[in-house]
PDB file of C-alpha atoms in Angstrom:
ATOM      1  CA  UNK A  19     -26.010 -36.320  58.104  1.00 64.00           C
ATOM      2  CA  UNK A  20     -28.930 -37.802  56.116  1.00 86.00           C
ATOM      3  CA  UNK A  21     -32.264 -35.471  55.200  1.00 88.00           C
ATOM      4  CA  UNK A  22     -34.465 -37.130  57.526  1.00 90.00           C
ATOM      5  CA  UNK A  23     -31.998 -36.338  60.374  1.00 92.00           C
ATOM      6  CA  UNK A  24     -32.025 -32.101  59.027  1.00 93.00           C
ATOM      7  CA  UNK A  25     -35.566 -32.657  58.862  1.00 94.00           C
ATOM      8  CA  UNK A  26     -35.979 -33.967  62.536  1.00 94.00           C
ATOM      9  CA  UNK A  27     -32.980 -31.456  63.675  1.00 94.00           C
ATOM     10  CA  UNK A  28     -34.973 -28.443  62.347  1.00 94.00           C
ATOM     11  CA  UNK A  29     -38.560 -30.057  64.143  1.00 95.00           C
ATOM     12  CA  UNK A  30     -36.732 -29.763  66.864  1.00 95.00           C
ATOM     13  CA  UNK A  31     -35.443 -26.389  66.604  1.00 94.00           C
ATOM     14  CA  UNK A  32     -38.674 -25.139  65.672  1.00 93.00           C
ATOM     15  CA  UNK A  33     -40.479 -26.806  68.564  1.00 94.00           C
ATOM     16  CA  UNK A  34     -37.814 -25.150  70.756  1.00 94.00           C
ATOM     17  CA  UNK A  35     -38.219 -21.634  69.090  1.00 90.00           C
ATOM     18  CA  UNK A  36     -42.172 -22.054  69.929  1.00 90.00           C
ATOM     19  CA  UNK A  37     -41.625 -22.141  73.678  1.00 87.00           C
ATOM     20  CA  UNK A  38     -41.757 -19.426  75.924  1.00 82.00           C
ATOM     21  CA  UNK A  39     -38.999 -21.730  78.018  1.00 87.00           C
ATOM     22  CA  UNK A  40     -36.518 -24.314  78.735  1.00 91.00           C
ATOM     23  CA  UNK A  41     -37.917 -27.975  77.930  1.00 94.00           C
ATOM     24  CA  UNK A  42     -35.963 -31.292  79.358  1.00 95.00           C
ATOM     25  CA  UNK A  43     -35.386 -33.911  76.855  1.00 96.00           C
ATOM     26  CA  UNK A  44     -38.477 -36.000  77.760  1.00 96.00           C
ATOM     27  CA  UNK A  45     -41.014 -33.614  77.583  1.00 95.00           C
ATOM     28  CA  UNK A  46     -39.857 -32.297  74.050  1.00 96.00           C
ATOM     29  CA  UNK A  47     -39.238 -36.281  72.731  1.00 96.00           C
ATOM     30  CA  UNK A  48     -43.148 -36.450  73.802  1.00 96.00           C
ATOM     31  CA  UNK A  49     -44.163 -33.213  72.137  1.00 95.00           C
ATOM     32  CA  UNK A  50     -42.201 -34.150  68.881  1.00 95.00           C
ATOM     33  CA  UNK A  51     -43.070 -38.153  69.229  1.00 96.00           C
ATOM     34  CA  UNK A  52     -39.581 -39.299  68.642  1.00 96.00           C
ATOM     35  CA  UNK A  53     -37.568 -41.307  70.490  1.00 96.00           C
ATOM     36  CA  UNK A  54     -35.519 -39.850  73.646  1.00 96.00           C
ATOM     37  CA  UNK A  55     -32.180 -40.695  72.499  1.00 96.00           C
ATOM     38  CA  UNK A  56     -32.556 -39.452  68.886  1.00 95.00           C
ATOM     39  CA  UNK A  57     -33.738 -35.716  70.256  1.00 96.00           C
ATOM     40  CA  UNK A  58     -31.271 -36.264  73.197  1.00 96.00           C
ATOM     41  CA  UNK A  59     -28.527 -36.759  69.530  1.00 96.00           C
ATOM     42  CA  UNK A  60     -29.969 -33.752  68.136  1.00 96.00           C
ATOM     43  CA  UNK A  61     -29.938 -31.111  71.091  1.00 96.00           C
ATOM     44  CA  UNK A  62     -26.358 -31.713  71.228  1.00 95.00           C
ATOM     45  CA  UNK A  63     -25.371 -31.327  67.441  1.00 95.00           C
ATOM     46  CA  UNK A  64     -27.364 -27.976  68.111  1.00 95.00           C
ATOM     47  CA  UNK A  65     -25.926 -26.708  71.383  1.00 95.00           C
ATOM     48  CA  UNK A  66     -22.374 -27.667  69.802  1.00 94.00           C
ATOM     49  CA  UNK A  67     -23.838 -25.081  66.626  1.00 93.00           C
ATOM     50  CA  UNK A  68     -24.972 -22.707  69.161  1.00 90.00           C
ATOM     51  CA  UNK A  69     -28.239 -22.620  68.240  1.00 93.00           C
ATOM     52  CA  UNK A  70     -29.282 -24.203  71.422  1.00 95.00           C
ATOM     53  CA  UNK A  71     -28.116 -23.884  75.030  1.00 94.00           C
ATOM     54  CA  UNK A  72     -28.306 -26.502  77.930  1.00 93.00           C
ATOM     55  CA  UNK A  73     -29.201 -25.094  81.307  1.00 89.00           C
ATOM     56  CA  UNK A  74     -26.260 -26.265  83.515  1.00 86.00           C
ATOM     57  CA  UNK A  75     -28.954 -26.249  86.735  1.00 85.00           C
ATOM     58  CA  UNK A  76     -31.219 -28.181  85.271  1.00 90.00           C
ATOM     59  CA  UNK A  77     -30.125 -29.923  82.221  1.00 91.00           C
ATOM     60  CA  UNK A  78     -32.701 -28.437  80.269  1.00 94.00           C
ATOM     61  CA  UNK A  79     -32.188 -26.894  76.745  1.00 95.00           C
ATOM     62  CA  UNK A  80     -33.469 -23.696  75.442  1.00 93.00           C
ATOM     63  CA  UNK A  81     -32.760 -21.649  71.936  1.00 92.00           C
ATOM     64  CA  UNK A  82     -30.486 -18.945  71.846  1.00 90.00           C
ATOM     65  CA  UNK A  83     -30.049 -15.844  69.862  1.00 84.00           C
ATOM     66  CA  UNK A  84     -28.508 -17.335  66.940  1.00 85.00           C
ATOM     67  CA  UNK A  85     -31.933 -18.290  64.913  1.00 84.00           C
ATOM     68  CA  UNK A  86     -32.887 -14.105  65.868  1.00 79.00           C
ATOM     69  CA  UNK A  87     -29.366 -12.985  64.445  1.00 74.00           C
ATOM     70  CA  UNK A  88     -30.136 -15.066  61.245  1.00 79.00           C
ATOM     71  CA  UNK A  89     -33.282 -13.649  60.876  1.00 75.00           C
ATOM     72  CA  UNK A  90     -31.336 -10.374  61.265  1.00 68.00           C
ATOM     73  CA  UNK A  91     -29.755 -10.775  58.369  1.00 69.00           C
ATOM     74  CA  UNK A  92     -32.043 -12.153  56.135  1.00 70.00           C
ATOM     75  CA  UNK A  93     -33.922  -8.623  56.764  1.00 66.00           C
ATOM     76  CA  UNK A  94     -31.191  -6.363  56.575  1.00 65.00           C
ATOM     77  CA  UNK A  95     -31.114  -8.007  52.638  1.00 69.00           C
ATOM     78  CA  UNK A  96     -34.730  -6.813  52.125  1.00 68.00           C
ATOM     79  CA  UNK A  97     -33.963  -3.914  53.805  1.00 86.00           C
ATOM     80  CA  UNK A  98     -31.045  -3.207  51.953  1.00 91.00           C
ATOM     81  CA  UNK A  99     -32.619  -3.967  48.830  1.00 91.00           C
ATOM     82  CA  UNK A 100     -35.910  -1.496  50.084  1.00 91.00           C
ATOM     83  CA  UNK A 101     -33.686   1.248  50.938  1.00 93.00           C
ATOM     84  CA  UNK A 102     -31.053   1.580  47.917  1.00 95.00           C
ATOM     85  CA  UNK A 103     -34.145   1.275  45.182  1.00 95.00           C
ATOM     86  CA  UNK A 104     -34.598   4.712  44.209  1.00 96.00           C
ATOM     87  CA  UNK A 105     -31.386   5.744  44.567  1.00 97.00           C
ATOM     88  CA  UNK A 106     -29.782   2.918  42.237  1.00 97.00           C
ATOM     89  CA  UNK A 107     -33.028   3.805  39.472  1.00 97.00           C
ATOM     90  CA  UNK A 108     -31.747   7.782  39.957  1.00 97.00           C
ATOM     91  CA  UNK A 109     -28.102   6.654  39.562  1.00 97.00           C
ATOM     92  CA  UNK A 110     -28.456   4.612  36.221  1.00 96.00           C
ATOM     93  CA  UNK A 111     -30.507   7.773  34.507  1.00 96.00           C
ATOM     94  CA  UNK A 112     -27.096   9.967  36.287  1.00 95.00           C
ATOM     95  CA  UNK A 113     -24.651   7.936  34.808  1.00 95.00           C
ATOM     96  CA  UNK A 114     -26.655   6.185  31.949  1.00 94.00           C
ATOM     97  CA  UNK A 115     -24.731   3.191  32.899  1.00 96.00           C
ATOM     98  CA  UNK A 116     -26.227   0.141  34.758  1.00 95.00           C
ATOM     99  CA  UNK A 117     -26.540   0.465  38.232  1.00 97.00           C
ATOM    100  CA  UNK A 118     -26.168  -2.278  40.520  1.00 97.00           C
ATOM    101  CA  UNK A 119     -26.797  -3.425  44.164  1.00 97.00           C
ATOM    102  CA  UNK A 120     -24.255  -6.159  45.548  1.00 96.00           C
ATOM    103  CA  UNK A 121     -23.525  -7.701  48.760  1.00 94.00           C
ATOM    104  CA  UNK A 122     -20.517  -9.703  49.841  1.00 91.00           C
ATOM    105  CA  UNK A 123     -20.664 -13.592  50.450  1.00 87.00           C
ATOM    106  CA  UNK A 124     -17.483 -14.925  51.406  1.00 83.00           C
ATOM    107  CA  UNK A 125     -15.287 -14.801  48.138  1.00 90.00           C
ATOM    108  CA  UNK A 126     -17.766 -13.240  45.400  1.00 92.00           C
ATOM    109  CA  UNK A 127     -19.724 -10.235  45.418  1.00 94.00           C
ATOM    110  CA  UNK A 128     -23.927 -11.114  44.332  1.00 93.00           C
ATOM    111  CA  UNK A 129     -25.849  -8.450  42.881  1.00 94.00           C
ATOM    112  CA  UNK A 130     -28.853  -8.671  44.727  1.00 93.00           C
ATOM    113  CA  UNK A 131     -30.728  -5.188  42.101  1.00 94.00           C
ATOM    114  CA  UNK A 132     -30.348  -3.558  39.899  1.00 95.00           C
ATOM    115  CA  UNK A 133     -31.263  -0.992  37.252  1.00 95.00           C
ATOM    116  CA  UNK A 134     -30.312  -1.063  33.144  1.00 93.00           C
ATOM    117  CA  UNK A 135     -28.088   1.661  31.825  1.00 89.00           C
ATOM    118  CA  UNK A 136     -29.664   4.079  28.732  1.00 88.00           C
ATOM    119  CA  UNK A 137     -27.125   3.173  26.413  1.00 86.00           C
ATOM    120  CA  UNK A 138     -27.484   0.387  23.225  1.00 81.00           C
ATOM    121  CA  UNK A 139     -24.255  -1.170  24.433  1.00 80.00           C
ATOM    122  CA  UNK A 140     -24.065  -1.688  28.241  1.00 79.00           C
ATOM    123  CA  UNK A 141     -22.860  -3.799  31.104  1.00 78.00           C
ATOM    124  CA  UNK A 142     -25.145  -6.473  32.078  1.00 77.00           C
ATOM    125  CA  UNK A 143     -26.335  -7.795  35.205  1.00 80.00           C
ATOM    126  CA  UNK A 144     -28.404 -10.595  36.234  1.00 86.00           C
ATOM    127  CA  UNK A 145     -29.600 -10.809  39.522  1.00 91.00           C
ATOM    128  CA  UNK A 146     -28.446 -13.235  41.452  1.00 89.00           C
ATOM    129  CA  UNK A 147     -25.627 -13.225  39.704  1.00 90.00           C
ATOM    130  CA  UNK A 148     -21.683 -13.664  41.193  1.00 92.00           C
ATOM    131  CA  UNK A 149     -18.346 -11.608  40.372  1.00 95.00           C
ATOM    132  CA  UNK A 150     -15.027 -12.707  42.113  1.00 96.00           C
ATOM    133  CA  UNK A 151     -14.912  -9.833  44.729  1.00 96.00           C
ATOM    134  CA  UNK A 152     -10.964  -9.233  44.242  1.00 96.00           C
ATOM    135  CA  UNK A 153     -11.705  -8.251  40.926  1.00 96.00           C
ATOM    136  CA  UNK A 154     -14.949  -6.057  40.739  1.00 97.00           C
ATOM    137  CA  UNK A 155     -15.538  -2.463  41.594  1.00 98.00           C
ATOM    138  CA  UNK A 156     -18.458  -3.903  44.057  1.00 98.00           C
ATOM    139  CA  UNK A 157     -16.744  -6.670  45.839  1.00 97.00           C
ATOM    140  CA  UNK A 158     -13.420  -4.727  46.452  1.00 97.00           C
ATOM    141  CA  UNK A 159     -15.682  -1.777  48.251  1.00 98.00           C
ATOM    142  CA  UNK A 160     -16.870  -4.168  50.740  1.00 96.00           C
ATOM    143  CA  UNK A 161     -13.612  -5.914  51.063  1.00 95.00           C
ATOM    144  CA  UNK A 162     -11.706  -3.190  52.139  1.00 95.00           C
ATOM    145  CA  UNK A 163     -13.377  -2.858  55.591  1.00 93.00           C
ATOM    146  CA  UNK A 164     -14.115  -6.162  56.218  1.00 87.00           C
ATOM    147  CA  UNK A 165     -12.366  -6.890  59.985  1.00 70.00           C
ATOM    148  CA  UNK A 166      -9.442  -9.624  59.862  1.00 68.00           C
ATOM    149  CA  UNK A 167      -7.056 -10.844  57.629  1.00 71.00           C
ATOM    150  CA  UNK A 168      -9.143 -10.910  54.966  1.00 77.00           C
ATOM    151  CA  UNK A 169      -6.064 -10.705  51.878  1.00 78.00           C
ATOM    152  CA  UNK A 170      -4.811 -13.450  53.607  1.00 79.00           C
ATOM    153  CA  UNK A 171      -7.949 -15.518  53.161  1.00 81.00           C
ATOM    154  CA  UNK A 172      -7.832 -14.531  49.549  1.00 81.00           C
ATOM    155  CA  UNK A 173      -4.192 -15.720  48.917  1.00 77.00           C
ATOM    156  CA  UNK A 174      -5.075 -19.061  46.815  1.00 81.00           C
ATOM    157  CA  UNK A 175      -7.664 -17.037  45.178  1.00 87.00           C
ATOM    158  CA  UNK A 176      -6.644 -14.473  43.581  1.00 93.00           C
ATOM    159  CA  UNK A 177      -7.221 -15.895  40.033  1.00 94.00           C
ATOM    160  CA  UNK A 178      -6.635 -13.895  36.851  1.00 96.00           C
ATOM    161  CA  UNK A 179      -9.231 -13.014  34.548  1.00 97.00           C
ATOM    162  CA  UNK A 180      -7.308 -10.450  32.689  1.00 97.00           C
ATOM    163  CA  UNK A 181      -3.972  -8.718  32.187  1.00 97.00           C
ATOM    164  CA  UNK A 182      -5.181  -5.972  34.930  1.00 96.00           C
ATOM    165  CA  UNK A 183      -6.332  -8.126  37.233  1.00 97.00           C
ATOM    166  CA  UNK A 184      -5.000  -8.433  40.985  1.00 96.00           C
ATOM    167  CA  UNK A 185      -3.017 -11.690  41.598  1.00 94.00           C
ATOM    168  CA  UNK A 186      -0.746 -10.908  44.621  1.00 93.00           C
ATOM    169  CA  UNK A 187      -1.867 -10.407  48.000  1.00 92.00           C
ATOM    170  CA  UNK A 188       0.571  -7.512  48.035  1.00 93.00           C
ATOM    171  CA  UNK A 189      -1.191  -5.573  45.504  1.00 94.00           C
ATOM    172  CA  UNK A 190      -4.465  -6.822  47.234  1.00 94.00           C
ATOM    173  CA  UNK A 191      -3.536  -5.133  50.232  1.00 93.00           C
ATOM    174  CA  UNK A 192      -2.255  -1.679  48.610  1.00 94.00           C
ATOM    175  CA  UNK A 193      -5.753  -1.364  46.607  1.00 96.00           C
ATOM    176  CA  UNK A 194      -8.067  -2.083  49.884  1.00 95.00           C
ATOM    177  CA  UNK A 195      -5.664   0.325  51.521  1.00 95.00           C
ATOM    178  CA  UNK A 196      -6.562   3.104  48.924  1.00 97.00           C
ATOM    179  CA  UNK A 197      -9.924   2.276  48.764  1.00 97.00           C
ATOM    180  CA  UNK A 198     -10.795   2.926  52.338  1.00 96.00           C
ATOM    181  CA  UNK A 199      -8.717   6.174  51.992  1.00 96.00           C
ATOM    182  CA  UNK A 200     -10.388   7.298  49.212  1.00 96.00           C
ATOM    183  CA  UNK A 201     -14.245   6.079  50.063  1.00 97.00           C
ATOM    184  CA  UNK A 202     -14.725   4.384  46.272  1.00 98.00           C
ATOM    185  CA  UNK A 203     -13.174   1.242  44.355  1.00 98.00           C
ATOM    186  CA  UNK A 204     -12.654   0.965  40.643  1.00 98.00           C
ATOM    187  CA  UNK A 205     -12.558  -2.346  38.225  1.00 97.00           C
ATOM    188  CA  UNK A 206     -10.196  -1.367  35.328  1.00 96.00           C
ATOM    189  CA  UNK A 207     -10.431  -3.965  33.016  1.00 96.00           C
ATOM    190  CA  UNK A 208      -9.831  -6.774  36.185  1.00 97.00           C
ATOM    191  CA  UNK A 209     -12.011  -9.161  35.239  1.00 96.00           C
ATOM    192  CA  UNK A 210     -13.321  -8.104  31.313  1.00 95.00           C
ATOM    193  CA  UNK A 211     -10.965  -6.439  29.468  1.00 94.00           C
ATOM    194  CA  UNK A 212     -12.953  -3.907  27.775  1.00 94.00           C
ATOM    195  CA  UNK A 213     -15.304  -3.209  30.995  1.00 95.00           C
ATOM    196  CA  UNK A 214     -14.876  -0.855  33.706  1.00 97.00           C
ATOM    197  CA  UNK A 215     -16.809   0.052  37.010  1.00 97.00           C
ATOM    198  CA  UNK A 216     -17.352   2.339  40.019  1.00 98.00           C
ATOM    199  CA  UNK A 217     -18.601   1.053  43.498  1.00 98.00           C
ATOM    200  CA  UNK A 218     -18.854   2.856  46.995  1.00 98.00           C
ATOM    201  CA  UNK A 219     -19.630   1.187  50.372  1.00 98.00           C
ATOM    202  CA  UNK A 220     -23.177   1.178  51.649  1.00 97.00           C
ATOM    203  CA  UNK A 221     -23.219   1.000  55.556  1.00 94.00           C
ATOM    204  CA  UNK A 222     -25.973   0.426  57.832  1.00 90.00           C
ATOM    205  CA  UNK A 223     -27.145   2.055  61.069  1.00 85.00           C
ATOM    206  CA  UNK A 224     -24.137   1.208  63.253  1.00 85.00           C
ATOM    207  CA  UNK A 225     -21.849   2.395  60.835  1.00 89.00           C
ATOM    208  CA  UNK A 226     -20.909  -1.374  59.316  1.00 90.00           C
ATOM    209  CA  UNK A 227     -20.312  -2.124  56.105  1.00 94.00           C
ATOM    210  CA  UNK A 228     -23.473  -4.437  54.422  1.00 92.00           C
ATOM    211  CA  UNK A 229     -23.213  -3.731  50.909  1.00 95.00           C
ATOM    212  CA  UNK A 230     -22.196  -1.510  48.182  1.00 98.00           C
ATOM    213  CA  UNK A 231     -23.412   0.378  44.917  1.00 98.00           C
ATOM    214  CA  UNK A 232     -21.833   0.712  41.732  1.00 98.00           C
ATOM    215  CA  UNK A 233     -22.012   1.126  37.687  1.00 97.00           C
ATOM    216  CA  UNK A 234     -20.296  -1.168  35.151  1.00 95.00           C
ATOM    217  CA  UNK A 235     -19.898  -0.524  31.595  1.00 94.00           C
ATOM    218  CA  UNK A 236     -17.717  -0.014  28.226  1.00 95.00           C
ATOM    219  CA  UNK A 237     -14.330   1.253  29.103  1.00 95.00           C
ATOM    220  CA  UNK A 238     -14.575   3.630  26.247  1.00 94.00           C
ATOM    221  CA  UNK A 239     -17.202   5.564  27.859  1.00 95.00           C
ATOM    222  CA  UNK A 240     -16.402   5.670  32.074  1.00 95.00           C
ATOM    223  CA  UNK A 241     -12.953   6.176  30.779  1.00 94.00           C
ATOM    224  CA  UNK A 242     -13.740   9.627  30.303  1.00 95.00           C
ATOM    225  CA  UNK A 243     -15.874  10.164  33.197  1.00 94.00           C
ATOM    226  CA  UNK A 244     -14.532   8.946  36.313  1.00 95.00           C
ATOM    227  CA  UNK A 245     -14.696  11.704  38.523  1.00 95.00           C
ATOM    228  CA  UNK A 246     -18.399  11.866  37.465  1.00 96.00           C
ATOM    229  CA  UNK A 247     -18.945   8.659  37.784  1.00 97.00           C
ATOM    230  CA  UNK A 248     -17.360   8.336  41.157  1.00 97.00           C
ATOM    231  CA  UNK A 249     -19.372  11.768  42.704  1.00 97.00           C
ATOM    232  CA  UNK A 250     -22.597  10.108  41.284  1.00 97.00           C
ATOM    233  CA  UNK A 251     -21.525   6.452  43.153  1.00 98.00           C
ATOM    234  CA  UNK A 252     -20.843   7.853  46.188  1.00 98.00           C
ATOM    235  CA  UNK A 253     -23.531  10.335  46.528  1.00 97.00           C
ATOM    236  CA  UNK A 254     -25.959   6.911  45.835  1.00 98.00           C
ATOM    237  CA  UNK A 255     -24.215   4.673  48.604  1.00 98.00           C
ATOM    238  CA  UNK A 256     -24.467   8.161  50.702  1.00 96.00           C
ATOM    239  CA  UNK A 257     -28.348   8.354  50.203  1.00 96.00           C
ATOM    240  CA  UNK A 258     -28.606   4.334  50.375  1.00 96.00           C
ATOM    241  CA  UNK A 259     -26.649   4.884  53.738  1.00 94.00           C
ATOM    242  CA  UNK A 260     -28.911   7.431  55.173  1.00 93.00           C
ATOM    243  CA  UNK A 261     -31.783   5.591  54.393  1.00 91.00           C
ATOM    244  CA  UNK A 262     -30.719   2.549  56.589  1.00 89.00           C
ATOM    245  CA  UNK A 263     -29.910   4.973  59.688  1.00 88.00           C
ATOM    246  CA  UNK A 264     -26.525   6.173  58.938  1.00 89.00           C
ATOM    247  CA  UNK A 265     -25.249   9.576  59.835  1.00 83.00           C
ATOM    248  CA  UNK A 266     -21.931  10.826  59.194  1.00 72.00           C
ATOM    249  CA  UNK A 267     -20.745  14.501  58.170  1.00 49.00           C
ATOM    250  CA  UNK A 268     -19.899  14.581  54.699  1.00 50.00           C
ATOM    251  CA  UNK A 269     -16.996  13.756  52.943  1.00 46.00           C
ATOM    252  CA  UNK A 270     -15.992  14.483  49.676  1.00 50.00           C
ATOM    253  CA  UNK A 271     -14.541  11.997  47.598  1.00 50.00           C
ATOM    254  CA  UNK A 272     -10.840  11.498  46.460  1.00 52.00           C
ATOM    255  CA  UNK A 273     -10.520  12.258  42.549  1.00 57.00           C
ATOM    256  CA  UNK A 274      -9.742   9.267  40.761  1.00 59.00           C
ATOM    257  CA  UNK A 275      -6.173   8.480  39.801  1.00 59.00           C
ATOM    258  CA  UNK A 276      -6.420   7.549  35.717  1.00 52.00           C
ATOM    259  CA  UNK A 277      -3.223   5.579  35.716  1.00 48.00           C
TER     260      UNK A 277
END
């Protein structure tokens, strides 16, 4: 597919998403001024995305929910961000640590916020910024409750970064396991040696999964405070949570196994 045809396909998606109804081929080629058989082309590379839908009575296409259900989740992002602001600014003067905001995309975990620890010597975090998900405190609290077989999709990439680092999809699986008992993920050392981190699942309104919040720093100092660290992570995804709509009695968390 060339620009120009994206260009034209999106015209005509837009055209279709300005209509209070159906449209036959004809009318919207006029409306558009393009030939018949190129929009004719295009409705049907976007009825086989499922952006559009053909009327089986009268051949006439219309949009369908998929554009709204994009547009869904572009603004539970902002909303996400919105919501988990002053929580992740009260958890990095908590902790001292940097506090960050992520969100799962396929393989890697993108910090989407965040808020810089206190101390000279810290873990840094761009935003915008990626971390392998199997390997990061953040990514591994969204992975655990993703639906599917999602260690299974993960199988030819579980790559090691250090000597800590989880490479089989055995291991994979025992860790999600323990995280979704436990309500928190650690990063010991998985993907820098010398850096540690705490991350609990943020969920949303319906009780789904659509982020998480963590710290990240020197091993030498969470080390010696990860029961703190993981009271102050989850009581931050806990607030974040409530803010987006989400009720739930609460639970306290599992201490931390040091090992």
């Amino acid at each position: 597919m060339t620009v120009k045809t994206l260009v034209k396909g999106l015209y005509v998606l837009e055209a279709l998403a300005s209509r209070s109804g159906p449209v036959g081929v004809a009318a919207l080629a006029r409306e558009l001024g393009m030939p018949k058989s190129n929009v004719f082309r295009l409705l049907n590379a976007l009825v086989a995305q499922r952006y559009v839908m053909k009327r089986s009575e009268d051949d006439q296409y219309q949009i369908t929910l998929k554009l709204w259900e994009l547009g869904t989740h572009v603004m539970s992002q902002v909303d996400l961000i919105n919501a988990a602001s002053s929580s992740l600014e009260e958890l990095a003067s908590r902790s001292g640590e940097t506090s960050q905001l992520a969100m799962l995309d396929a393989y890697e975990s993108v910090y989407v916020d965040k808020r810089d620890g206190r101390f000279p010597i810290r873990g840094f975090t761009k935003i915008g910024s990626r971390a392998p998900a199997h390997c990061c405190a953040t990514g591994k609290a969204e992975l655990a409750f993703k639906a599917g077989d999602i260690v299974g999709s993960f199988e030819k990439r579980l790559k090691r970064y250090t000597s800590t680092t989880i490479v089989s999809p055995e291991q994979l699986t025992r860790e999600l396991k323990k995280i979704r008992t436990q309500g928190f993920a650690t990063n010991r050392g998985e993907w820098f040696e010398e850096v540690w981190g705490i991350a609990a699942p943020i969920r949303n309104g319906v009780g789904s999964v659509c982020g998480s919040v963590g710290i990240w720093g020197p091993k030498v100092r969470i080390s010696k405070v990860v029961d703190r660290s993981v009271e102050n992570v989850t009581k931050a995804a806990a607030e974040i949570s409530a803010a987006l709509g989400f009720r739930q009695a609460k639970l306290q968390p599992v201490r931390a196994n040091r090992s």
